Amino acid sequence: MSIQVKHLNQIYSQGTAFEQQALKDVNLEIEDGEFIGLIGHTGSGKSTLIQHLNGLIRATDGDILYNGVSIYSEGFKMKELRSKVGLVFQYPEHQLFEADVFSDVCYGPRNQGLSEEEVKERAKEALQAVGFPENFYTQSPFELSGGQKRRVAIAGVLAMRPEVLILDEPTAGLDPKGRDEILDLLKSLHDGKKLTIIIVSHSMEDMARYVGRIVVMNYGEKVFDGTPKEVFRHYRELEAMGLAAPQITYVVQELRARGVDIADDITTIEEARDAILALLAKEKL
Ligand SMILES: Nc1ncnc2c1ncn2[C@@H]1O[C@H](COP(=O)(O)OP(=O)(O)OP(=O)(O)O)[C@@H](O)[C@H]1O
Ligand SMILES: [Mg+2]
């Protein structure tokens, strides 16, 4: 048990003409070591929800428990929560500001009040974890490629040694190679460092390939929550919400409609390839 969200409501600008209910009675349990994808149409409440998870926004109503303790309880150490639950914003590289890569990654742990020695050790560890070569440490972050900048920004959060890493659209604006590199990095942090990871994404293909669980938001409500296979089974309802299943799901459904005996819960190209090859081997296609 790591994070429990209970009957969470968020109303922005309450009592004004701009009142906006961004979250409606959201309930969610996140266990240690999960890799979760959060999807939903624009304005469905994804960014609002994740900012609640490390206490950046205070809920209008409801509760959030971190390891069984309400983060709204008196005396709760919010600063500690913010280092345990690391939040990487959208386009985090826009927040790089130090003269060199290494100083930028030192910023978070230094803010935690650690000794200078510890700060440097953590910065090194974090840069290593994101696969950043040492000869780049003294370089200005502004001279790096988009994907490299994003790695540095992620390292800045990792340097605080979080238990949970939450990333708001970590692949936005990257080319396909940069995207795969960031997702592979997150997978390695999940598998290797046993971090709990939550990513917001618009790519259903990435969701099907990487995460173990998908949470779907629609107009501030949690509407689906399950494995990619369970969630993408609802592809018609997802379409009605302005979302979709991975492209390959549609190919498989089309094959089924034409009488091909192929499983109806295929969500990745690799699975489809194996299933089609198996059918060809049995001469059933
Ligand atoms: N600071 C704010 N003040 C007022 N309303 C806000 C604020 N932030 C978000 N909202 C509103 O709350 C709702 C949810 O927004 P949120 O940013 O959480 O959605 P999202 O799912 O992250 O969208 P996107 O995919 O576009 O990033 C939207 O209607 C949005 O306009
Ligand atoms: Mg958002």
Short mmCIF file of C-alpha atoms and ligand atoms in Angstrom, two decimals:
data_model
loop_
_atom_site.label_atom_id
_atom_site.label_comp_id
_atom_site.label_asym_id
_atom_site.label_seq_id
_atom_site.Cartn_x
_atom_site.Cartn_y
_atom_site.Cartn_z
CA MET A 1 0.00 0.00 0.00
CA SER A 2 1.47 3.29 -1.03
CA ILE A 3 -1.07 5.91 -2.10
CA GLN A 4 -4.81 5.87 -1.47
CA VAL A 5 -7.04 8.51 -3.00
CA LYS A 6 -10.43 8.68 -1.33
CA HIS A 7 -13.47 10.51 -2.67
CA LEU A 8 -11.29 13.26 -4.07
CA ASN A 9 -13.01 16.37 -5.41
CA GLN A 10 -11.32 19.40 -6.87
CA ILE A 11 -13.21 22.54 -7.71
CA TYR A 12 -11.16 25.39 -9.16
CA SER A 13 -12.29 28.99 -8.56
CA GLN A 14 -15.11 27.84 -6.32
CA GLY A 15 -17.94 30.32 -5.88
CA THR A 16 -16.98 32.38 -8.94
CA ALA A 17 -18.34 32.45 -12.48
CA PHE A 18 -15.22 30.44 -13.48
CA GLU A 19 -16.01 27.56 -11.13
CA GLN A 20 -14.74 24.32 -12.63
CA GLN A 21 -15.02 20.87 -11.11
CA ALA A 22 -11.82 19.22 -12.27
CA LEU A 23 -12.12 16.03 -10.18
CA LYS A 24 -15.31 14.25 -9.13
CA ASP A 25 -15.26 11.66 -6.38
CA VAL A 26 -12.05 9.99 -7.53
CA ASN A 27 -11.04 6.81 -5.71
CA LEU A 28 -7.73 5.15 -6.47
CA GLU A 29 -5.24 2.84 -4.78
CA ILE A 30 -1.68 2.73 -5.97
CA GLU A 31 0.46 -0.13 -4.71
CA ASP A 32 4.23 -0.05 -4.36
CA GLY A 33 6.02 -0.96 -7.56
CA GLU A 34 3.15 -0.37 -9.99
CA PHE A 35 3.67 1.15 -13.45
CA ILE A 36 0.50 3.09 -14.21
CA GLY A 37 -0.62 5.04 -17.24
CA LEU A 38 -3.12 7.84 -16.85
CA ILE A 39 -5.12 8.69 -19.94
CA GLY A 40 -8.05 10.93 -20.75
CA HIS A 41 -9.12 13.66 -23.14
CA THR A 42 -7.77 17.16 -22.73
CA GLY A 43 -9.17 18.81 -19.62
CA SER A 44 -10.25 15.48 -18.07
CA GLY A 45 -8.30 16.14 -14.87
CA LYS A 46 -5.06 14.16 -15.34
CA SER A 47 -2.65 16.95 -14.40
CA THR A 48 -4.90 18.04 -11.56
CA LEU A 49 -4.99 14.50 -10.16
CA ILE A 50 -1.22 13.97 -10.22
CA GLN A 51 -0.54 17.33 -8.60
CA HIS A 52 -2.70 16.19 -5.69
CA LEU A 53 -0.58 13.09 -5.22
CA ASN A 54 2.37 15.07 -3.89
CA GLY A 55 0.32 17.73 -2.17
CA LEU A 56 0.89 20.54 -4.68
CA ILE A 57 -2.85 21.22 -4.77
CA ARG A 58 -5.06 20.79 -1.77
CA ALA A 59 -8.28 18.93 -2.50
CA THR A 60 -11.59 20.73 -2.12
CA ASP A 61 -12.92 17.55 -0.57
CA GLY A 62 -11.75 13.99 0.09
CA ASP A 63 -8.50 12.54 1.36
CA ILE A 64 -5.15 11.18 0.22
CA LEU A 65 -3.23 8.70 2.32
CA TYR A 66 0.48 8.12 1.86
CA ASN A 67 1.52 4.82 3.46
CA GLY A 68 -1.66 4.94 5.52
CA VAL A 69 -1.31 8.53 6.78
CA SER A 70 -3.51 11.38 5.53
CA ILE A 71 -1.37 14.01 3.84
CA TYR A 72 -3.82 16.58 5.18
CA SER A 73 -3.37 15.48 8.79
CA GLU A 74 -1.87 17.90 11.24
CA GLY A 75 1.91 17.86 11.41
CA PHE A 76 2.20 15.89 8.16
CA LYS A 77 5.59 16.57 6.58
CA MET A 78 4.59 17.89 3.19
CA LYS A 79 8.18 18.65 2.19
CA GLU A 80 9.13 15.04 2.82
CA LEU A 81 6.18 13.87 0.72
CA ARG A 82 7.35 16.07 -2.16
CA SER A 83 10.71 14.32 -2.21
CA LYS A 84 9.17 10.84 -1.78
CA VAL A 85 6.67 11.47 -4.59
CA GLY A 86 8.69 13.09 -7.36
CA LEU A 87 6.70 15.03 -9.92
CA VAL A 88 8.10 15.72 -13.38
CA PHE A 89 6.03 18.38 -15.11
CA GLN A 90 5.28 18.59 -18.80
CA TYR A 91 8.30 19.96 -20.71
CA PRO A 92 10.43 19.82 -17.53
CA GLU A 93 13.45 21.01 -19.52
CA HIS A 94 11.91 24.49 -19.48
CA GLN A 95 12.76 24.55 -15.81
CA LEU A 96 16.47 23.86 -16.25
CA PHE A 97 18.25 27.04 -15.27
CA GLU A 98 21.71 26.34 -13.84
CA ALA A 99 24.88 26.97 -15.82
CA ASP A 100 25.77 23.28 -16.13
CA VAL A 101 24.06 19.90 -16.06
CA PHE A 102 25.56 18.77 -12.77
CA SER A 103 24.53 21.92 -10.85
CA ASP A 104 21.02 21.58 -12.17
CA VAL A 105 20.67 18.03 -10.85
CA CYS A 106 22.14 19.14 -7.48
CA TYR A 107 19.38 21.71 -7.01
CA GLY A 108 16.71 19.36 -5.58
CA PRO A 109 18.85 17.45 -3.06
CA ARG A 110 20.54 20.71 -1.97
CA ASN A 111 17.09 22.10 -1.27
CA GLN A 112 16.47 19.09 0.97
CA GLY A 113 19.21 20.40 3.23
CA LEU A 114 21.63 17.50 2.66
CA SER A 115 25.40 17.82 3.07
CA GLU A 116 27.32 18.94 0.00
CA GLU A 117 28.96 15.53 -0.24
CA GLU A 118 25.60 13.77 -0.17
CA VAL A 119 24.18 16.23 -2.72
CA LYS A 120 26.98 15.42 -5.18
CA GLU A 121 26.71 11.70 -4.60
CA ARG A 122 22.98 11.78 -5.32
CA ALA A 123 23.41 13.92 -8.41
CA LYS A 124 25.98 11.47 -9.79
CA GLU A 125 23.78 8.50 -8.97
CA ALA A 126 20.78 10.16 -10.67
CA LEU A 127 22.72 11.10 -13.81
CA GLN A 128 24.03 7.56 -14.01
CA ALA A 129 20.51 6.20 -13.61
CA VAL A 130 19.32 8.20 -16.63
CA GLY A 131 22.36 7.05 -18.62
CA PHE A 132 24.01 10.44 -18.85
CA PRO A 133 27.74 10.31 -19.69
CA GLU A 134 30.10 12.00 -17.25
CA ASN A 135 31.82 14.14 -19.87
CA PHE A 136 28.53 16.01 -20.31
CA TYR A 137 28.25 17.02 -16.64
CA THR A 138 29.92 20.40 -17.14
CA GLN A 139 27.97 21.24 -20.27
CA SER A 140 25.28 23.89 -20.34
CA PRO A 141 21.84 22.23 -20.34
CA PHE A 142 20.86 24.55 -23.15
CA GLU A 143 23.33 22.92 -25.55
CA LEU A 144 21.71 19.50 -25.21
CA SER A 145 19.17 17.79 -27.47
CA GLY A 146 15.51 17.69 -26.42
CA GLY A 147 15.75 14.09 -25.20
CA GLN A 148 18.98 14.77 -23.27
CA LYS A 149 17.48 17.83 -21.59
CA ARG A 150 14.54 15.79 -20.48
CA ARG A 151 16.87 13.16 -19.01
CA VAL A 152 18.62 15.86 -17.01
CA ALA A 153 15.26 17.15 -15.74
CA ILE A 154 14.24 13.62 -14.72
CA ALA A 155 17.63 13.15 -13.02
CA GLY A 156 16.92 16.33 -11.02
CA VAL A 157 13.87 14.63 -9.51
CA LEU A 158 15.57 11.24 -9.10
CA ALA A 159 18.36 12.91 -7.14
CA MET A 160 15.84 13.38 -4.34
CA ARG A 161 15.54 9.57 -4.23
CA PRO A 162 11.77 9.40 -4.64
CA GLU A 163 9.78 6.23 -4.03
CA VAL A 164 7.15 7.24 -6.56
CA LEU A 165 7.92 9.01 -9.83
CA ILE A 166 5.07 10.77 -11.61
CA LEU A 167 5.59 12.23 -15.06
CA ASP A 168 3.16 14.46 -16.94
CA GLU A 169 3.44 13.54 -20.64
CA PRO A 170 7.13 12.61 -20.49
CA THR A 171 7.33 11.92 -24.22
CA ALA A 172 5.55 15.05 -25.49
CA GLY A 173 7.44 16.84 -28.23
CA LEU A 174 10.14 14.17 -28.66
CA ASP A 175 10.87 12.31 -31.91
CA PRO A 176 10.14 8.54 -31.99
CA LYS A 177 13.72 7.64 -30.98
CA GLY A 178 13.70 10.13 -28.09
CA ARG A 179 10.30 8.80 -27.03
CA ASP A 180 11.44 5.19 -26.94
CA GLU A 181 14.57 6.17 -25.02
CA ILE A 182 12.59 7.96 -22.32
CA LEU A 183 10.09 5.10 -22.03
CA ASP A 184 12.88 2.50 -21.89
CA LEU A 185 14.53 4.60 -19.19
CA LEU A 186 11.32 4.67 -17.16
CA LYS A 187 10.93 0.92 -17.59
CA SER A 188 14.49 0.38 -16.36
CA LEU A 189 13.85 2.62 -13.32
CA HIS A 190 10.72 0.63 -12.61
CA ASP A 191 12.32 -2.80 -13.06
CA GLY A 192 15.75 -1.96 -11.62
CA LYS A 193 15.17 0.59 -8.90
CA LYS A 194 11.67 -0.74 -8.12
CA LEU A 195 10.19 2.72 -8.38
CA THR A 196 6.43 3.14 -8.56
CA ILE A 197 5.85 5.03 -11.80
CA ILE A 198 2.81 6.93 -13.03
CA ILE A 199 2.83 8.51 -16.47
CA VAL A 200 0.29 10.69 -18.20
CA SER A 201 0.27 9.93 -21.90
CA HIS A 202 -1.78 10.39 -25.04
CA SER A 203 -0.14 7.46 -26.80
CA MET A 204 -2.20 4.29 -26.51
CA GLU A 205 0.60 2.32 -28.19
CA ASP A 206 3.02 3.36 -25.45
CA MET A 207 0.46 2.47 -22.81
CA ALA A 208 -0.08 -1.01 -24.25
CA ARG A 209 3.68 -1.64 -24.45
CA TYR A 210 4.90 -0.28 -21.14
CA VAL A 211 2.41 0.00 -18.32
CA GLY A 212 0.79 -2.69 -16.19
CA ARG A 213 -2.32 -0.71 -15.40
CA ILE A 214 -4.28 2.06 -17.09
CA VAL A 215 -6.51 4.58 -15.35
CA VAL A 216 -8.90 6.47 -17.63
CA MET A 217 -10.26 9.89 -16.71
CA ASN A 218 -13.31 11.46 -18.34
CA TYR A 219 -14.64 14.87 -17.30
CA GLY A 220 -12.99 14.61 -13.89
CA GLU A 221 -14.20 11.09 -13.16
CA LYS A 222 -12.27 7.85 -13.14
CA VAL A 223 -14.10 5.69 -15.66
CA PHE A 224 -11.85 2.67 -16.26
CA ASP A 225 -9.05 1.17 -14.22
CA GLY A 226 -7.38 -2.10 -15.18
CA THR A 227 -4.72 -3.84 -17.24
CA PRO A 228 -4.24 -2.50 -20.79
CA LYS A 229 -6.12 -5.53 -22.09
CA GLU A 230 -9.06 -4.94 -19.77
CA VAL A 231 -9.22 -1.24 -20.59
CA PHE A 232 -8.76 -1.47 -24.36
CA ARG A 233 -11.56 -4.05 -24.52
CA HIS A 234 -13.76 -0.96 -24.04
CA TYR A 235 -12.42 0.65 -27.21
CA ARG A 236 -15.86 1.72 -28.39
CA GLU A 237 -16.56 3.55 -25.12
CA LEU A 238 -13.06 5.04 -25.24
CA GLU A 239 -13.82 6.37 -28.72
CA ALA A 240 -16.97 8.01 -27.40
CA MET A 241 -14.68 9.83 -24.92
CA GLY A 242 -12.39 11.07 -27.67
CA LEU A 243 -9.82 8.34 -27.00
CA ALA A 244 -8.97 5.18 -28.86
CA ALA A 245 -7.34 1.79 -28.50
CA PRO A 246 -3.93 1.06 -30.04
CA GLN A 247 -4.14 0.89 -33.86
CA ILE A 248 -3.37 -2.82 -33.87
CA THR A 249 -6.53 -3.51 -31.85
CA TYR A 250 -8.56 -2.24 -34.81
CA VAL A 251 -6.63 -4.43 -37.26
CA VAL A 252 -7.36 -7.46 -35.08
CA GLN A 253 -11.05 -6.56 -34.77
CA GLU A 254 -11.24 -6.22 -38.57
CA LEU A 255 -9.65 -9.66 -38.99
CA ARG A 256 -12.19 -11.10 -36.55
CA ALA A 257 -15.03 -9.42 -38.46
CA ARG A 258 -13.76 -11.23 -41.55
CA GLY A 259 -13.96 -14.57 -39.77
CA VAL A 260 -10.33 -14.99 -38.67
CA ASP A 261 -10.06 -16.88 -35.38
CA ILE A 262 -7.70 -14.49 -33.60
CA ALA A 263 -7.83 -13.44 -29.91
CA ASP A 264 -9.90 -10.32 -29.29
CA ASP A 265 -7.64 -8.82 -26.62
CA ILE A 266 -4.48 -8.14 -28.61
CA THR A 267 -3.03 -4.71 -27.88
CA THR A 268 0.55 -4.75 -29.19
CA ILE A 269 2.09 -5.36 -32.61
CA GLU A 270 4.30 -8.11 -31.16
CA GLU A 271 1.28 -10.04 -29.88
CA ALA A 272 -0.49 -9.63 -33.22
CA ARG A 273 2.60 -10.83 -35.09
CA ASP A 274 2.85 -13.96 -32.92
CA ALA A 275 -0.86 -14.71 -33.26
CA ILE A 276 -0.82 -14.23 -37.05
CA LEU A 277 2.33 -16.35 -37.45
CA ALA A 278 0.70 -19.10 -35.35
CA LEU A 279 -2.38 -19.00 -37.61
CA LEU A 280 -0.22 -19.11 -40.74
CA ALA A 281 1.68 -22.12 -39.33
CA LYS A 282 -1.65 -23.91 -38.84
CA GLU A 283 -2.67 -22.73 -42.32
CA LYS A 284 -5.70 -21.04 -40.86
CA LEU A 285 -5.06 -17.71 -42.52
N1 LIG B 1 -5.28 26.41 -12.18
C1 LIG B 1 -6.51 26.21 -12.68
N2 LIG B 1 -7.52 27.10 -12.47
C2 LIG B 1 -8.75 26.89 -12.98
N3 LIG B 1 -9.10 25.82 -13.70
C3 LIG B 1 -8.15 24.91 -13.98
C4 LIG B 1 -6.80 25.05 -13.48
N4 LIG B 1 -6.07 23.99 -13.91
C5 LIG B 1 -6.91 23.22 -14.62
N5 LIG B 1 -8.16 23.76 -14.67
C6 LIG B 1 -9.34 23.17 -15.31
O1 LIG B 1 -9.58 21.90 -14.73
C7 LIG B 1 -9.91 20.92 -15.71
C8 LIG B 1 -8.92 19.79 -15.68
O2 LIG B 1 -7.66 20.28 -16.13
P1 LIG B 1 -6.33 19.42 -16.19
O3 LIG B 1 -5.23 20.34 -16.55
O4 LIG B 1 -6.21 18.65 -14.93
O5 LIG B 1 -6.66 18.43 -17.38
P2 LIG B 1 -5.70 17.42 -18.19
O6 LIG B 1 -6.41 16.12 -18.25
O7 LIG B 1 -4.34 17.43 -17.60
O8 LIG B 1 -5.68 18.07 -19.66
P3 LIG B 1 -4.52 18.06 -20.79
O9 LIG B 1 -4.59 16.71 -21.48
O10 LIG B 1 -4.94 19.16 -21.71
O11 LIG B 1 -3.21 18.32 -20.12
C9 LIG B 1 -9.97 21.67 -17.03
O12 LIG B 1 -11.31 22.02 -17.26
C10 LIG B 1 -9.12 22.89 -16.79
O13 LIG B 1 -9.56 23.97 -17.58
MG MG B 2 -2.47 18.00 -18.35
#
